[in-house]
mmCIF file with all atom_site columns, C-alpha atoms in Angstrom:
data_model
loop_
_atom_site.group_PDB
_atom_site.id
_atom_site.type_symbol
_atom_site.label_atom_id
_atom_site.label_alt_id
_atom_site.label_comp_id
_atom_site.label_asym_id
_atom_site.label_entity_id
_atom_site.label_seq_id
_atom_site.pdbx_PDB_ins_code
_atom_site.Cartn_x
_atom_site.Cartn_y
_atom_site.Cartn_z
_atom_site.occupancy
_atom_site.B_iso_or_equiv
_atom_site.pdbx_formal_charge
_atom_site.auth_seq_id
_atom_site.auth_comp_id
_atom_site.auth_asym_id
_atom_site.auth_atom_id
_atom_site.pdbx_PDB_model_num
ATOM 1   C CA . LEU A 1 1   ? -22.643 15.737 28.410 1.00 73.00 ? 22  LEU A CA 1
ATOM 2   C CA . GLU A 1 2   ? -19.728 13.954 27.399 1.00 70.00 ? 23  GLU A CA 1
ATOM 3   C CA . ARG A 1 3   ? -18.526 14.099 30.956 1.00 75.00 ? 24  ARG A CA 1
ATOM 4   C CA . ALA A 1 4   ? -21.882 12.680 31.967 1.00 71.00 ? 25  ALA A CA 1
ATOM 5   C CA . THR A 1 5   ? -21.424 9.997  29.424 1.00 72.00 ? 26  THR A CA 1
ATOM 6   C CA . GLN A 1 6   ? -18.052 8.921  31.426 1.00 71.00 ? 27  GLN A CA 1
ATOM 7   C CA . ASN A 1 7   ? -19.693 9.284  34.804 1.00 69.00 ? 28  ASN A CA 1
ATOM 8   C CA . ASP A 1 8   ? -22.550 7.296  33.816 1.00 70.00 ? 29  ASP A CA 1
ATOM 9   C CA . PRO A 1 9   ? -22.039 5.345  30.650 1.00 74.00 ? 30  PRO A CA 1
ATOM 10  C CA . ARG A 1 10  ? -24.907 2.843  31.040 1.00 80.00 ? 31  ARG A CA 1
ATOM 11  C CA . ASN A 1 11  ? -27.512 5.893  31.242 1.00 87.00 ? 32  ASN A CA 1
ATOM 12  C CA . PRO A 1 12  ? -29.311 5.833  27.647 1.00 93.00 ? 33  PRO A CA 1
ATOM 13  C CA . GLY A 1 13  ? -30.775 9.120  28.505 1.00 92.00 ? 34  GLY A CA 1
ATOM 14  C CA . VAL A 1 14  ? -27.520 10.812 28.343 1.00 92.00 ? 35  VAL A CA 1
ATOM 15  C CA . HIS A 1 15  ? -26.691 9.154  25.094 1.00 93.00 ? 36  HIS A CA 1
ATOM 16  C CA . LEU A 1 16  ? -30.241 10.582 23.812 1.00 95.00 ? 37  LEU A CA 1
ATOM 17  C CA . ARG A 1 17  ? -29.225 14.051 25.158 1.00 93.00 ? 38  ARG A CA 1
ATOM 18  C CA . ILE A 1 18  ? -26.074 13.961 23.118 1.00 93.00 ? 39  ILE A CA 1
ATOM 19  C CA . ALA A 1 19  ? -27.882 12.911 20.169 1.00 95.00 ? 40  ALA A CA 1
ATOM 20  C CA . GLY A 1 20  ? -30.039 15.636 20.410 1.00 95.00 ? 41  GLY A CA 1
ATOM 21  C CA . ALA A 1 21  ? -27.143 18.143 20.994 1.00 94.00 ? 42  ALA A CA 1
ATOM 22  C CA . TYR A 1 22  ? -25.394 16.826 17.632 1.00 95.00 ? 43  TYR A CA 1
ATOM 23  C CA . PHE A 1 23  ? -28.947 16.865 15.938 1.00 95.00 ? 44  PHE A CA 1
ATOM 24  C CA . LYS A 1 24  ? -29.416 20.481 16.519 1.00 95.00 ? 45  LYS A CA 1
ATOM 25  C CA . LEU A 1 25  ? -25.790 21.054 15.207 1.00 96.00 ? 46  LEU A CA 1
ATOM 26  C CA . GLU A 1 26  ? -26.915 19.188 12.280 1.00 97.00 ? 47  GLU A CA 1
ATOM 27  C CA . LYS A 1 27  ? -24.123 16.670 12.679 1.00 97.00 ? 48  LYS A CA 1
ATOM 28  C CA . TRP A 1 28  ? -26.102 13.626 11.488 1.00 96.00 ? 49  TRP A CA 1
ATOM 29  C CA . PHE A 1 29  ? -23.271 10.937 11.932 1.00 95.00 ? 50  PHE A CA 1
ATOM 30  C CA . GLN A 1 30  ? -22.239 11.622 15.304 1.00 94.00 ? 51  GLN A CA 1
ATOM 31  C CA . ALA A 1 31  ? -26.162 11.853 16.147 1.00 97.00 ? 52  ALA A CA 1
ATOM 32  C CA . ASP A 1 32  ? -26.524 8.572  14.463 1.00 96.00 ? 53  ASP A CA 1
ATOM 33  C CA . ASP A 1 33  ? -23.664 7.142  16.863 1.00 95.00 ? 54  ASP A CA 1
ATOM 34  C CA . SER A 1 34  ? -25.391 8.464  19.964 1.00 94.00 ? 55  SER A CA 1
ATOM 35  C CA . TYR A 1 35  ? -28.897 6.977  18.823 1.00 97.00 ? 56  TYR A CA 1
ATOM 36  C CA . ASN A 1 36  ? -27.117 3.685  18.613 1.00 97.00 ? 57  ASN A CA 1
ATOM 37  C CA . ALA A 1 37  ? -25.318 3.817  21.862 1.00 95.00 ? 58  ALA A CA 1
ATOM 38  C CA . ALA A 1 38  ? -28.678 4.441  23.708 1.00 96.00 ? 59  ALA A CA 1
ATOM 39  C CA . LEU A 1 39  ? -29.925 1.503  21.590 1.00 98.00 ? 60  LEU A CA 1
ATOM 40  C CA . LYS A 1 40  ? -27.150 -0.747 22.826 1.00 97.00 ? 61  LYS A CA 1
ATOM 41  C CA . LEU A 1 41  ? -28.195 -0.086 26.360 1.00 96.00 ? 62  LEU A CA 1
ATOM 42  C CA . ASP A 1 42  ? -32.149 -0.046 25.667 1.00 97.00 ? 63  ASP A CA 1
ATOM 43  C CA . PRO A 1 43  ? -33.015 -1.912 22.796 1.00 97.00 ? 64  PRO A CA 1
ATOM 44  C CA . ASP A 1 44  ? -36.628 -0.876 22.989 1.00 98.00 ? 65  ASP A CA 1
ATOM 45  C CA . ASN A 1 45  ? -36.306 2.828  23.242 1.00 98.00 ? 66  ASN A CA 1
ATOM 46  C CA . ALA A 1 46  ? -38.675 4.124  20.684 1.00 98.00 ? 67  ALA A CA 1
ATOM 47  C CA . ARG A 1 47  ? -37.286 7.839  20.993 1.00 98.00 ? 68  ARG A CA 1
ATOM 48  C CA . ALA A 1 48  ? -33.854 6.465  19.920 1.00 98.00 ? 69  ALA A CA 1
ATOM 49  C CA . TYR A 1 49  ? -35.352 4.762  17.082 1.00 98.00 ? 70  TYR A CA 1
ATOM 50  C CA . LEU A 1 50  ? -37.396 7.736  16.033 1.00 98.00 ? 71  LEU A CA 1
ATOM 51  C CA . GLY A 1 51  ? -34.053 10.117 16.237 1.00 98.00 ? 72  GLY A CA 1
ATOM 52  C CA . LEU A 1 52  ? -32.412 7.467  13.927 1.00 98.00 ? 73  LEU A CA 1
ATOM 53  C CA . ALA A 1 53  ? -35.265 7.930  11.231 1.00 98.00 ? 74  ALA A CA 1
ATOM 54  C CA . VAL A 1 54  ? -34.985 11.141 11.254 1.00 98.00 ? 75  VAL A CA 1
ATOM 55  C CA . THR A 1 55  ? -30.967 11.305 10.783 1.00 98.00 ? 76  THR A CA 1
ATOM 56  C CA . TYR A 1 56  ? -31.205 8.383  8.262  1.00 98.00 ? 77  TYR A CA 1
ATOM 57  C CA . LEU A 1 57  ? -33.625 11.113 6.405  1.00 98.00 ? 78  LEU A CA 1
ATOM 58  C CA . ARG A 1 58  ? -31.278 13.836 6.714  1.00 97.00 ? 79  ARG A CA 1
ATOM 59  C CA . GLN A 1 59  ? -28.523 11.758 5.269  1.00 97.00 ? 80  GLN A CA 1
ATOM 60  C CA . ASN A 1 60  ? -31.038 10.544 2.551  1.00 97.00 ? 81  ASN A CA 1
ATOM 61  C CA . ARG A 1 61  ? -30.957 6.976  3.554  1.00 98.00 ? 82  ARG A CA 1
ATOM 62  C CA . PRO A 1 62  ? -34.723 6.231  3.165  1.00 98.00 ? 83  PRO A CA 1
ATOM 63  C CA . GLU A 1 63  ? -34.999 2.748  3.398  1.00 98.00 ? 84  GLU A CA 1
ATOM 64  C CA . GLU A 1 64  ? -33.123 2.759  6.766  1.00 98.00 ? 85  GLU A CA 1
ATOM 65  C CA . ALA A 1 65  ? -35.451 5.653  7.908  1.00 98.00 ? 86  ALA A CA 1
ATOM 66  C CA . VAL A 1 66  ? -38.636 3.384  7.255  1.00 98.00 ? 87  VAL A CA 1
ATOM 67  C CA . ASP A 1 67  ? -36.874 0.856  9.292  1.00 98.00 ? 88  ASP A CA 1
ATOM 68  C CA . ALA A 1 68  ? -36.099 3.129  12.134 1.00 98.00 ? 89  ALA A CA 1
ATOM 69  C CA . ALA A 1 69  ? -39.477 4.495  12.133 1.00 98.00 ? 90  ALA A CA 1
ATOM 70  C CA . LEU A 1 70  ? -41.337 1.390  11.913 1.00 98.00 ? 91  LEU A CA 1
ATOM 71  C CA . ALA A 1 71  ? -39.139 -0.114 15.080 1.00 98.00 ? 92  ALA A CA 1
ATOM 72  C CA . ALA A 1 72  ? -40.366 3.195  16.712 1.00 98.00 ? 93  ALA A CA 1
ATOM 73  C CA . ILE A 1 73  ? -43.638 2.490  16.059 1.00 98.00 ? 94  ILE A CA 1
ATOM 74  C CA . ASP A 1 74  ? -43.562 -1.124 16.939 1.00 98.00 ? 95  ASP A CA 1
ATOM 75  C CA . ARG A 1 75  ? -42.436 0.040  20.160 1.00 98.00 ? 96  ARG A CA 1
ATOM 76  C CA . GLN A 1 76  ? -44.923 2.870  20.923 1.00 98.00 ? 97  GLN A CA 1
ATOM 77  C CA . TYR A 1 77  ? -47.607 3.029  18.347 1.00 98.00 ? 98  TYR A CA 1
ATOM 78  C CA . PHE A 1 78  ? -49.162 6.108  19.365 1.00 98.00 ? 99  PHE A CA 1
ATOM 79  C CA . MET A 1 79  ? -46.091 8.171  18.441 1.00 98.00 ? 100 MET A CA 1
ATOM 80  C CA . PRO A 1 80  ? -47.505 10.702 15.548 1.00 98.00 ? 101 PRO A CA 1
ATOM 81  C CA . ALA A 1 81  ? -43.724 11.918 14.613 1.00 98.00 ? 102 ALA A CA 1
ATOM 82  C CA . ALA A 1 82  ? -42.693 8.397  13.909 1.00 98.00 ? 103 ALA A CA 1
ATOM 83  C CA . HIS A 1 83  ? -45.709 8.043  11.623 1.00 98.00 ? 104 HIS A CA 1
ATOM 84  C CA . PHE A 1 84  ? -44.747 11.308 9.928  1.00 98.00 ? 105 PHE A CA 1
ATOM 85  C CA . TYR A 1 85  ? -41.385 10.491 9.385  1.00 98.00 ? 106 TYR A CA 1
ATOM 86  C CA . LEU A 1 86  ? -42.339 6.930  7.955  1.00 98.00 ? 107 LEU A CA 1
ATOM 87  C CA . GLY A 1 87  ? -44.407 8.774  5.740  1.00 98.00 ? 108 GLY A CA 1
ATOM 88  C CA . GLN A 1 88  ? -41.463 11.257 4.699  1.00 98.00 ? 109 GLN A CA 1
ATOM 89  C CA . ALA A 1 89  ? -39.420 8.272  4.026  1.00 98.00 ? 110 ALA A CA 1
ATOM 90  C CA . LEU A 1 90  ? -42.015 6.569  1.955  1.00 98.00 ? 111 LEU A CA 1
ATOM 91  C CA . ARG A 1 91  ? -42.495 9.770  -0.045 1.00 98.00 ? 112 ARG A CA 1
ATOM 92  C CA . ARG A 1 92  ? -38.805 9.754  -0.962 1.00 98.00 ? 113 ARG A CA 1
ATOM 93  C CA . MET A 1 93  ? -39.104 5.940  -1.829 1.00 98.00 ? 114 MET A CA 1
ATOM 94  C CA . LYS A 1 94  ? -42.143 6.989  -4.209 1.00 97.00 ? 115 LYS A CA 1
ATOM 95  C CA . GLN A 1 95  ? -44.611 5.007  -2.341 1.00 98.00 ? 116 GLN A CA 1
ATOM 96  C CA . TRP A 1 96  ? -47.375 7.257  -2.675 1.00 97.00 ? 117 TRP A CA 1
ATOM 97  C CA . GLN A 1 97  ? -50.079 5.265  -1.036 1.00 97.00 ? 118 GLN A CA 1
ATOM 98  C CA . HIS A 1 98  ? -48.356 4.163  1.677  1.00 98.00 ? 119 HIS A CA 1
ATOM 99  C CA . ALA A 1 99  ? -46.921 7.837  2.531  1.00 98.00 ? 120 ALA A CA 1
ATOM 100 C CA . THR A 1 100 ? -50.248 8.877  2.418  1.00 98.00 ? 121 THR A CA 1
ATOM 101 C CA . GLN A 1 101 ? -51.597 6.090  4.933  1.00 98.00 ? 122 GLN A CA 1
ATOM 102 C CA . ALA A 1 102 ? -48.553 6.832  7.189  1.00 98.00 ? 123 ALA A CA 1
ATOM 103 C CA . PHE A 1 103 ? -49.361 10.566 7.190  1.00 98.00 ? 124 PHE A CA 1
ATOM 104 C CA . GLN A 1 104 ? -53.142 9.947  7.724  1.00 98.00 ? 125 GLN A CA 1
ATOM 105 C CA . VAL A 1 105 ? -52.289 8.028  10.853 1.00 98.00 ? 126 VAL A CA 1
ATOM 106 C CA . ALA A 1 106 ? -50.210 10.762 12.224 1.00 98.00 ? 127 ALA A CA 1
ATOM 107 C CA . ILE A 1 107 ? -53.037 12.883 11.988 1.00 96.00 ? 128 ILE A CA 1
ATOM 108 C CA . GLN A 1 108 ? -55.457 10.597 13.390 1.00 97.00 ? 129 GLN A CA 1
ATOM 109 C CA . GLN A 1 109 ? -52.803 10.700 16.491 1.00 97.00 ? 130 GLN A CA 1
ATOM 110 C CA . ALA A 1 110 ? -52.456 14.332 16.538 1.00 95.00 ? 131 ALA A CA 1
ATOM 111 C CA . PRO A 1 111 ? -55.139 16.258 14.383 1.00 93.00 ? 132 PRO A CA 1
ATOM 112 C CA . GLY A 1 112 ? -53.499 19.485 14.439 1.00 91.00 ? 133 GLY A CA 1
ATOM 113 C CA . MET A 1 113 ? -50.185 18.243 12.961 1.00 95.00 ? 134 MET A CA 1
ATOM 114 C CA . ARG A 1 114 ? -49.792 21.016 10.420 1.00 95.00 ? 135 ARG A CA 1
ATOM 115 C CA . ARG A 1 115 ? -46.844 19.330 8.751  1.00 96.00 ? 136 ARG A CA 1
ATOM 116 C CA . ALA A 1 116 ? -48.695 16.218 8.118  1.00 97.00 ? 137 ALA A CA 1
ATOM 117 C CA . HIS A 1 117 ? -51.520 18.013 6.324  1.00 96.00 ? 138 HIS A CA 1
ATOM 118 C CA . LEU A 1 118 ? -49.211 19.703 4.307  1.00 96.00 ? 139 LEU A CA 1
ATOM 119 C CA . ALA A 1 119 ? -47.549 16.771 3.246  1.00 97.00 ? 140 ALA A CA 1
ATOM 120 C CA . LEU A 1 120 ? -50.895 15.084 2.208  1.00 97.00 ? 141 LEU A CA 1
ATOM 121 C CA . ALA A 1 121 ? -52.047 17.995 0.733  1.00 97.00 ? 142 ALA A CA 1
ATOM 122 C CA . LYS A 1 122 ? -48.787 17.872 -1.679 1.00 96.00 ? 143 LYS A CA 1
ATOM 123 C CA . LEU A 1 123 ? -49.400 13.990 -2.308 1.00 97.00 ? 144 LEU A CA 1
ATOM 124 C CA . TYR A 1 124 ? -52.787 14.462 -2.924 1.00 96.00 ? 145 TYR A CA 1
ATOM 125 C CA . GLU A 1 125 ? -52.364 17.129 -5.459 1.00 94.00 ? 146 GLU A CA 1
ATOM 126 C CA . ASN A 1 126 ? -49.209 16.079 -7.154 1.00 94.00 ? 147 ASN A CA 1
ATOM 127 C CA . ARG A 1 127 ? -48.985 12.370 -6.867 1.00 91.00 ? 148 ARG A CA 1
ATOM 128 C CA . LEU A 1 128 ? -52.506 10.986 -6.116 1.00 93.00 ? 149 LEU A CA 1
ATOM 129 C CA . GLY A 1 129 ? -54.695 13.209 -8.308 1.00 94.00 ? 150 GLY A CA 1
ATOM 130 C CA . GLN A 1 130 ? -57.253 14.441 -5.904 1.00 94.00 ? 151 GLN A CA 1
ATOM 131 C CA . PRO A 1 131 ? -57.310 18.102 -5.694 1.00 94.00 ? 152 PRO A CA 1
ATOM 132 C CA . ASP A 1 132 ? -60.100 18.202 -3.418 1.00 95.00 ? 153 ASP A CA 1
ATOM 133 C CA . HIS A 1 133 ? -58.505 16.244 -0.846 1.00 94.00 ? 154 HIS A CA 1
ATOM 134 C CA . ALA A 1 134 ? -55.480 18.180 -1.258 1.00 95.00 ? 155 ALA A CA 1
ATOM 135 C CA . ALA A 1 135 ? -57.617 21.260 -0.858 1.00 95.00 ? 156 ALA A CA 1
ATOM 136 C CA . GLU A 1 136 ? -59.070 20.406 2.469  1.00 94.00 ? 157 GLU A CA 1
ATOM 137 C CA . HIS A 1 137 ? -55.761 19.289 4.050  1.00 95.00 ? 158 HIS A CA 1
ATOM 138 C CA . ARG A 1 138 ? -53.898 22.839 2.799  1.00 94.00 ? 159 ARG A CA 1
ATOM 139 C CA . ARG A 1 139 ? -57.137 24.605 4.335  1.00 92.00 ? 160 ARG A CA 1
ATOM 140 C CA . PHE A 1 140 ? -56.890 22.864 7.592  1.00 89.00 ? 161 PHE A CA 1
ATOM 141 C CA . ALA A 1 141 ? -53.284 23.631 7.490  1.00 89.00 ? 162 ALA A CA 1
ATOM 142 C CA . GLU A 1 142 ? -53.746 27.304 6.832  1.00 86.00 ? 163 GLU A CA 1
ATOM 143 C CA . GLU A 1 143 ? -56.331 27.583 9.676  1.00 83.00 ? 164 GLU A CA 1
ATOM 144 C CA . ASN A 1 144 ? -54.126 25.900 12.265 1.00 71.00 ? 165 ASN A CA 1
ATOM 145 C CA . ILE A 1 145 ? -51.074 27.767 12.103 1.00 61.00 ? 166 ILE A CA 1
ATOM 146 C CA . VAL A 1 146 ? -49.747 26.476 15.417 1.00 55.00 ? 167 VAL A CA 1
ATOM 147 C CA . GLU A 1 147 ? -47.026 23.885 14.550 1.00 53.00 ? 168 GLU A CA 1
ATOM 148 C CA . ASP A 1 148 ? -46.731 20.437 16.308 1.00 53.00 ? 169 ASP A CA 1
ATOM 149 C CA . LYS A 1 149 ? -43.629 19.653 18.482 1.00 52.00 ? 170 LYS A CA 1
ATOM 150 C CA . GLY A 1 150 ? -43.303 16.193 17.241 1.00 52.00 ? 171 GLY A CA 1
#
């Protein structure tokens, strides 16, 4: 992939693949650099913004993760994973209501998104005092064991 970058340095897709490789290796700063390289070439690349949101979360930078997730959503609203990671970042910032809304949008876009149902169940139970809603989402997550890929 590094050779591909040398051969075609203006291809944002190559930078996204490199970022993905760094991501799998849990090399968050290198992934961050590669996502930003892709964005320099294609400033409207929703996938690159989504990647940044996740790497920022892994680096415990929730405010930046919110900004990156919102940038992804601004460019491609129908992106359940972006709404999910927005919810994760907002949850870390203790913005329970906004996090709940983000997880709900993720579920509206991908009803089988198990991890969003589990996140909502935890919020409803631990932060919002709504055990019935928590049970509903937990039950759905248990009945739908196929995990989303977002």
